[in-house]
Amino acid sequence: PPPKGVIACPMNVQQKPHGGVLIADSASLAALCSRLAQEPYITIDTEFLRDKTFWPQLCLIQLASPQEAAAVDTLAEGLDLSPLLELLKNRAVVKVFHAARQDLEIFYHMMGEVPAPIADTQVMAMACGFGDSASYETLSGKLANARVDKLSRFTDWSHRPLTERQLDYALADVTHLQVIYTKLKKKLEQTNRTDWLADEMAILEDPKTYQVRPEEAWRRLKTRSDKPRFLAVLKEIAAWREREAQSRDLPRSRLLKDETLVEIAAHPPKDADSLGRMRGLSKNFAEGRMGDAILEAVRRGLAMPESEAPKMEARADVPAGLGPLIELLRVLLKTRCDQHEVAQKLVASGGDLELIAAQDDADVQALGGWRRELFGEEALKLKHGKLALTAAGKRVKVIEV
């Protein structure tokens, strides 16, 4: 490897003024990945487009270690990405992202598995007092003393050549992330909060988080009806749209908008004529191949036995009169989270508070592990009159009863 701070620059690797490079050939990428594999951690980000496709169109991958930074041109002709994919699978190297879910989804569909182990600085920031969803710009300013060029975020990353401004922006996403990660990691270690992130990282590393199952596509649609026949038709036509969108690599809404799917399920058409009168559909569409496919999906839904029809996720019934108690729990949650500088979202959700108010042994994360110590135990005491909340100046005070 080259000396620290010095990066070899073959003819088809473009040197950047700030020390980063743009890599567009397989040999240089393999060399980079070989060096990065020796590091305890690397920071990663991606630039992609998705407005015209179902699957993200990956345009750039940025990588950095304490010694170097590089942007990999994934659209370069003939570029072999296998060394990079092996690096992502290397469990000896922690892969650091910010707001990792979309990046991990891309890599999951490329690799068939989720990169691991990972660290997400947005989640880390939640455990360090930066709120529920701290942005990269916020953390860059507060921890790295850096300003991020927001104007380049929405540029066309598929256009070549990339501009100097685009590359500067892209590489800044992983160079500032080095500083952000090391400072957050140090604070978590000093406050013994490293284990607080385990549940969130397990979700991000679970392949199920990124699997797209057409049969479950109906769950993403907003609907208030729970009638079995309506849900059966909705499931079938949503599954058809999902498969069609995937096979044609088109956004779902380019085929049928969500509201059109819901209307079809609510008023199942019997033929192309009635389908063509649906809002958002034309006569030509209804009489064509896709119209036939939709009508067939409708027939499958109508023929589905009611016992096999999908069901909405049951929401726990909250007994009447618990509203004030739930609000007291909410005040306690905010008070303790402010005191311990941790995001409320990481400790308990609004649904958790409702369930705790309804039952002492509610199956919620807030009543287990470190969350129980920080909030859950006191929540139960408050519920049973063993704690009280009062005002002390501008602050809320928790007192034993």
XYZ file of C-alpha atoms in Angstrom:
401
model
C 0.000 0.000 0.000
C 1.105 3.587 -0.523
C 2.282 5.618 2.488
C -0.387 7.212 4.635
C -1.931 10.235 2.954
C -0.554 9.266 -0.464
C -2.726 7.501 -3.010
C -1.410 5.797 -6.107
C -3.003 7.340 -9.186
C -2.958 5.134 -12.319
C -3.770 6.777 -15.635
C -7.456 5.947 -15.384
C -7.784 7.001 -11.745
C -8.562 10.681 -11.385
C -6.744 12.420 -8.504
C -8.827 14.918 -6.507
C -7.420 18.055 -4.833
C -8.570 16.964 -1.338
C -6.751 13.620 -1.533
C -9.600 11.455 -2.836
C -9.737 9.625 -6.134
C -12.305 8.581 -8.702
C -11.809 4.917 -9.569
C -13.077 3.540 -12.862
C -10.987 0.405 -13.509
C -10.924 -3.044 -11.947
C -7.235 -3.160 -11.004
C -7.391 0.089 -9.031
C -10.579 -0.996 -7.289
C -9.040 -4.319 -6.292
C -5.992 -2.531 -4.887
C -8.179 -0.096 -2.948
C -10.268 -2.891 -1.462
C -7.139 -4.797 -0.487
C -5.924 -1.796 1.500
C -9.310 -1.097 3.074
C -9.590 -4.732 4.190
C -6.727 -4.025 6.629
C -8.694 -1.277 8.400
C -10.851 -1.811 11.523
C -13.622 0.262 9.928
C -14.483 2.091 6.717
C -17.141 4.701 5.968
C -19.475 4.160 3.009
C -22.092 6.121 1.090
C -23.803 5.769 -2.280
C -25.307 8.009 -4.923
C -28.190 6.521 -6.888
C -31.263 7.375 -8.932
C -34.707 5.884 -8.465
C -37.224 8.317 -9.882
C -37.614 6.431 -13.182
C -36.947 2.837 -12.099
C -38.184 0.270 -9.579
C -34.692 -0.833 -8.607
C -32.176 1.843 -7.548
C -29.709 2.729 -10.309
C -26.389 2.765 -8.474
C -24.155 5.514 -9.869
C -21.352 5.958 -7.332
C -19.984 4.305 -4.190
C -17.831 6.371 -1.836
C -15.394 4.701 0.548
C -12.990 6.100 3.117
C -10.577 5.030 5.834
C -8.493 7.285 8.074
C -5.803 7.110 5.361
C -7.672 7.627 2.099
C -10.943 8.318 0.338
C -12.222 7.180 -3.040
C -15.333 7.302 -5.202
C -16.018 4.222 -7.319
C -17.674 4.866 -10.678
C -20.100 1.941 -10.792
C -21.204 2.948 -14.310
C -17.675 2.568 -15.729
C -17.621 0.022 -18.546
C -16.162 -3.353 -17.574
C -15.646 -2.490 -13.910
C -15.463 -5.654 -11.774
C -17.139 -4.930 -8.434
C -16.417 -8.350 -6.881
C -13.501 -7.080 -4.696
C -15.826 -4.436 -3.269
C -18.553 -6.979 -2.555
C -16.006 -9.189 -0.780
C -14.969 -6.199 1.326
C -18.606 -5.622 2.296
C -18.836 -9.263 3.419
C -15.599 -9.046 5.438
C -16.671 -9.353 9.077
C -13.313 -8.068 10.300
C -14.148 -4.601 8.945
C -16.988 -2.505 10.384
C -18.961 -0.758 7.645
C -20.106 2.701 8.775
C -23.101 4.409 7.135
C -25.360 7.319 7.945
C -29.088 6.482 7.654
C -28.078 3.114 6.258
C -31.333 1.515 5.163
C -31.400 2.608 1.495
C -27.689 1.909 1.007
C -28.042 -1.537 2.562
C -31.063 -2.297 0.384
C -28.946 -1.637 -2.706
C -26.119 -3.866 -1.506
C -28.513 -6.610 -0.409
C -29.958 -6.883 -3.919
C -26.442 -6.793 -5.405
C -24.946 -9.378 -3.040
C -27.856 -11.476 -1.877
C -26.843 -10.701 1.706
C -26.508 -7.674 3.960
C -23.048 -6.166 4.603
C -21.959 -6.871 8.177
C -21.036 -5.799 10.723
C -22.417 -2.302 10.326
C -22.695 0.915 12.320
C -25.259 3.614 11.562
C -24.254 7.051 12.797
C -27.855 8.266 12.736
C -28.793 5.581 15.256
C -25.602 6.222 17.230
C -26.521 9.901 17.393
C -29.927 8.984 18.831
C -28.145 7.415 21.805
C -25.927 10.482 22.199
C -28.532 13.214 22.542
C -28.875 14.412 18.923
C -32.608 13.764 18.594
C -34.706 11.198 16.745
C -33.314 11.603 13.215
C -30.179 13.732 13.183
C -29.226 14.663 9.615
C -25.754 14.235 8.179
C -25.534 18.014 7.776
C -26.311 18.511 11.479
C -23.717 16.000 12.639
C -21.116 17.329 10.197
C -21.543 20.821 11.598
C -21.614 19.859 15.272
C -18.997 17.110 15.314
C -16.770 17.680 12.278
C -17.031 21.490 12.121
C -17.821 21.147 8.414
C -20.481 22.486 6.068
C -22.038 20.159 3.504
C -22.901 21.389 0.000
C -26.625 20.547 -0.105
C -27.027 21.856 -3.676
C -25.274 18.820 -5.188
C -27.560 16.285 -3.511
C -30.171 16.248 -6.259
C -27.899 16.392 -9.301
C -27.967 13.756 -12.054
C -25.478 11.187 -10.781
C -25.803 9.087 -13.942
C -24.409 11.819 -16.202
C -20.734 11.500 -17.141
C -18.294 13.042 -16.643
C -19.041 13.941 -13.045
C -18.224 17.515 -12.112
C -15.609 18.581 -9.594
C -18.390 19.867 -7.359
C -20.244 16.558 -7.474
C -17.117 14.603 -6.523
C -16.259 16.994 -3.712
C -19.779 16.597 -2.336
C -19.720 12.804 -2.705
C -16.358 12.363 -0.992
C -17.315 14.761 1.805
C -20.081 12.296 2.688
C -17.497 9.726 3.779
C -14.608 11.910 4.954
C -16.672 13.895 7.491
C -18.314 10.596 8.449
C -14.935 9.405 9.710
C -14.889 12.181 12.300
C -18.566 11.764 13.163
C -18.190 8.029 13.741
C -15.077 8.219 15.913
C -16.586 10.935 18.149
C -19.925 9.162 18.542
C -18.200 5.839 19.201
C -16.036 7.430 21.890
C -19.058 8.997 23.592
C -20.984 5.715 23.525
C -18.025 3.913 25.095
C -17.598 6.593 27.774
C -21.283 6.378 28.723
C -21.459 2.554 28.448
C -24.142 2.804 25.782
C -22.602 0.719 23.002
C -25.015 -2.144 23.724
C -27.984 0.206 23.343
C -27.666 -0.054 19.566
C -27.853 -3.845 19.336
C -31.593 -4.077 18.553
C -31.450 -1.421 15.832
C -28.348 -2.901 14.183
C -29.954 -6.358 14.224
C -32.908 -4.980 12.259
C -30.614 -3.296 9.722
C -28.547 -6.476 9.296
C -31.612 -8.717 8.867
C -32.206 -9.674 5.194
C -35.978 -9.651 5.820
C -35.786 -5.871 6.170
C -34.974 -5.575 2.446
C -36.926 -8.440 0.913
C -39.656 -7.309 -1.463
C -42.460 -9.900 -1.464
C -45.266 -9.157 -3.945
C -47.770 -10.990 -1.718
C -47.147 -8.431 1.043
C -47.273 -5.334 -1.189
C -50.860 -4.537 -0.134
C -49.656 -3.719 3.385
C -47.952 -0.554 2.109
C -51.251 0.883 0.917
C -53.228 3.267 3.103
C -56.741 1.988 3.583
C -59.258 2.019 6.380
C -61.391 -0.900 5.262
C -60.780 -4.301 6.829
C -63.470 -6.187 4.902
C -62.125 -9.606 3.813
C -63.327 -9.342 0.189
C -61.857 -5.860 -0.238
C -58.499 -6.991 1.213
C -58.468 -10.161 -0.930
C -58.849 -8.156 -4.149
C -56.388 -5.521 -2.944
C -53.802 -8.205 -2.193
C -54.075 -9.742 -5.663
C -53.923 -6.508 -7.662
C -51.128 -5.084 -5.495
C -49.122 -8.280 -6.002
C -49.683 -8.027 -9.769
C -48.462 -4.420 -9.786
C -45.390 -5.339 -7.720
C -44.351 -8.168 -10.074
C -45.017 -6.062 -13.166
C -43.057 -3.107 -11.777
C -40.120 -5.326 -10.859
C -40.021 -7.115 -14.207
C -40.241 -3.864 -16.173
C -38.045 -1.928 -13.706
C -40.591 0.871 -13.423
C -41.827 2.780 -10.377
C -45.071 1.342 -9.024
C -46.932 4.591 -9.608
C -45.981 4.550 -13.306
C -48.178 1.475 -13.709
C -51.032 2.253 -11.312
C -51.286 4.814 -8.552
C -52.091 3.660 -5.040
C -55.480 5.363 -5.008
C -56.431 3.544 -8.226
C -55.600 0.173 -6.654
C -57.762 1.008 -3.642
C -60.657 2.083 -5.877
C -60.444 -1.135 -7.919
C -60.519 -3.189 -4.706
C -63.445 -1.186 -3.337
C -65.472 -1.441 -6.586
C -64.214 -4.588 -8.397
C -64.745 -4.196 -12.165
C -66.297 -7.112 -14.043
C -65.022 -6.272 -17.510
C -62.735 -3.955 -19.482
C -65.509 -1.388 -19.920
C -66.069 -0.933 -16.186
C -62.303 -1.022 -15.566
C -61.778 1.747 -18.122
C -64.167 3.990 -16.213
C -62.012 3.820 -13.091
C -60.243 7.021 -12.058
C -56.727 7.195 -13.505
C -57.296 4.508 -16.177
C -57.910 4.889 -19.889
C -60.007 2.752 -22.205
C -56.903 1.657 -24.133
C -55.195 0.560 -20.906
C -58.257 -1.369 -19.754
C -58.615 -3.179 -23.090
C -54.916 -4.048 -23.350
C -52.663 -6.728 -21.853
C -52.377 -5.049 -18.468
C -56.111 -4.518 -18.267
C -56.607 -8.249 -18.804
C -54.047 -8.994 -16.068
C -55.795 -6.673 -13.609
C -59.194 -8.232 -14.287
C -57.706 -11.690 -13.768
C -56.219 -10.526 -10.444
C -59.622 -9.134 -9.446
C -61.251 -12.495 -10.242
C -58.667 -14.300 -8.090
C -59.408 -11.965 -5.220
C -63.165 -12.403 -5.538
C -62.779 -16.196 -5.674
C -60.522 -16.356 -2.611
C -62.209 -18.105 0.342
C -62.917 -15.611 3.101
C -60.915 -17.747 5.530
C -57.816 -17.188 3.343
C -58.307 -13.458 2.867
C -55.567 -11.255 4.364
C -56.199 -9.517 7.646
C -55.109 -6.138 8.877
C -52.629 -6.279 11.741
C -54.642 -6.295 14.903
C -54.139 -3.170 16.957
C -54.324 -3.681 20.677
C -57.486 -2.204 22.110
C -56.724 0.587 24.534
C -59.427 0.759 27.210
C -61.381 3.980 27.354
C -60.198 6.568 29.830
C -56.465 5.891 29.506
C -55.726 9.087 27.567
C -54.546 11.138 30.564
C -52.342 8.274 31.825
C -50.770 7.909 28.381
C -49.991 11.625 28.404
C -48.374 11.309 31.847
C -46.213 8.465 30.518
C -45.293 10.651 27.557
C -44.137 13.432 29.905
C -42.083 10.956 31.944
C -40.504 9.591 28.753
C -39.521 13.049 27.532
C -38.221 14.019 30.980
C -35.971 10.977 31.306
C -34.786 11.141 27.686
C -33.877 14.810 28.055
C -32.071 14.042 31.313
C -30.060 11.164 29.797
C -29.605 12.808 26.371
C -31.145 10.015 24.354
C -33.779 10.184 21.604
C -37.304 9.257 22.710
C -37.739 7.190 19.550
C -34.936 4.876 20.677
C -36.620 4.208 24.025
C -40.363 3.919 23.383
C -42.941 4.664 20.707
C -46.404 6.120 21.150
C -47.798 2.612 20.676
C -45.538 1.332 23.468
C -46.973 3.937 25.842
C -50.528 2.888 25.012
C -49.730 -0.777 25.670
C -47.905 -0.023 28.935
C -50.897 2.020 30.090
C -53.181 -0.930 29.278
C -51.133 -3.794 30.747
C -48.134 -4.187 33.040
C -46.601 -7.057 31.069
C -46.957 -5.472 27.626
C -44.690 -7.043 25.003
C -42.719 -3.880 24.188
C -39.009 -3.090 24.099
C -39.499 -0.293 26.616
C -40.071 -2.879 29.371
C -36.846 -4.777 28.741
C -33.085 -4.335 29.099
C -31.588 -0.877 29.343
C -34.873 0.730 28.302
C -36.575 -0.675 31.398
C -33.825 0.763 33.579
C -34.047 4.187 31.947
C -37.830 4.430 31.616
C -39.891 1.233 31.833
C -39.593 0.587 35.557
C -40.575 4.139 36.411
C -43.401 4.022 33.881
C -44.973 1.144 35.805
C -44.449 2.943 39.123
C -46.106 6.070 37.735
C -48.998 3.966 36.496
C -49.539 2.491 39.981
C -49.258 5.738 41.895
C -45.742 5.174 43.255
C -44.286 8.116 41.309
C -45.577 11.621 40.740
C -44.701 14.394 38.319
C -44.529 18.005 39.378
C -43.074 21.250 38.124
C -39.884 22.724 39.567
C -39.372 26.050 37.867
C -39.088 25.330 34.162
C -38.367 21.634 34.646
C -40.474 18.576 35.386
C -39.498 16.778 38.559
C -40.107 13.088 39.262
C -40.760 12.296 42.935
C -41.375 9.104 44.893
C -44.780 8.775 46.497
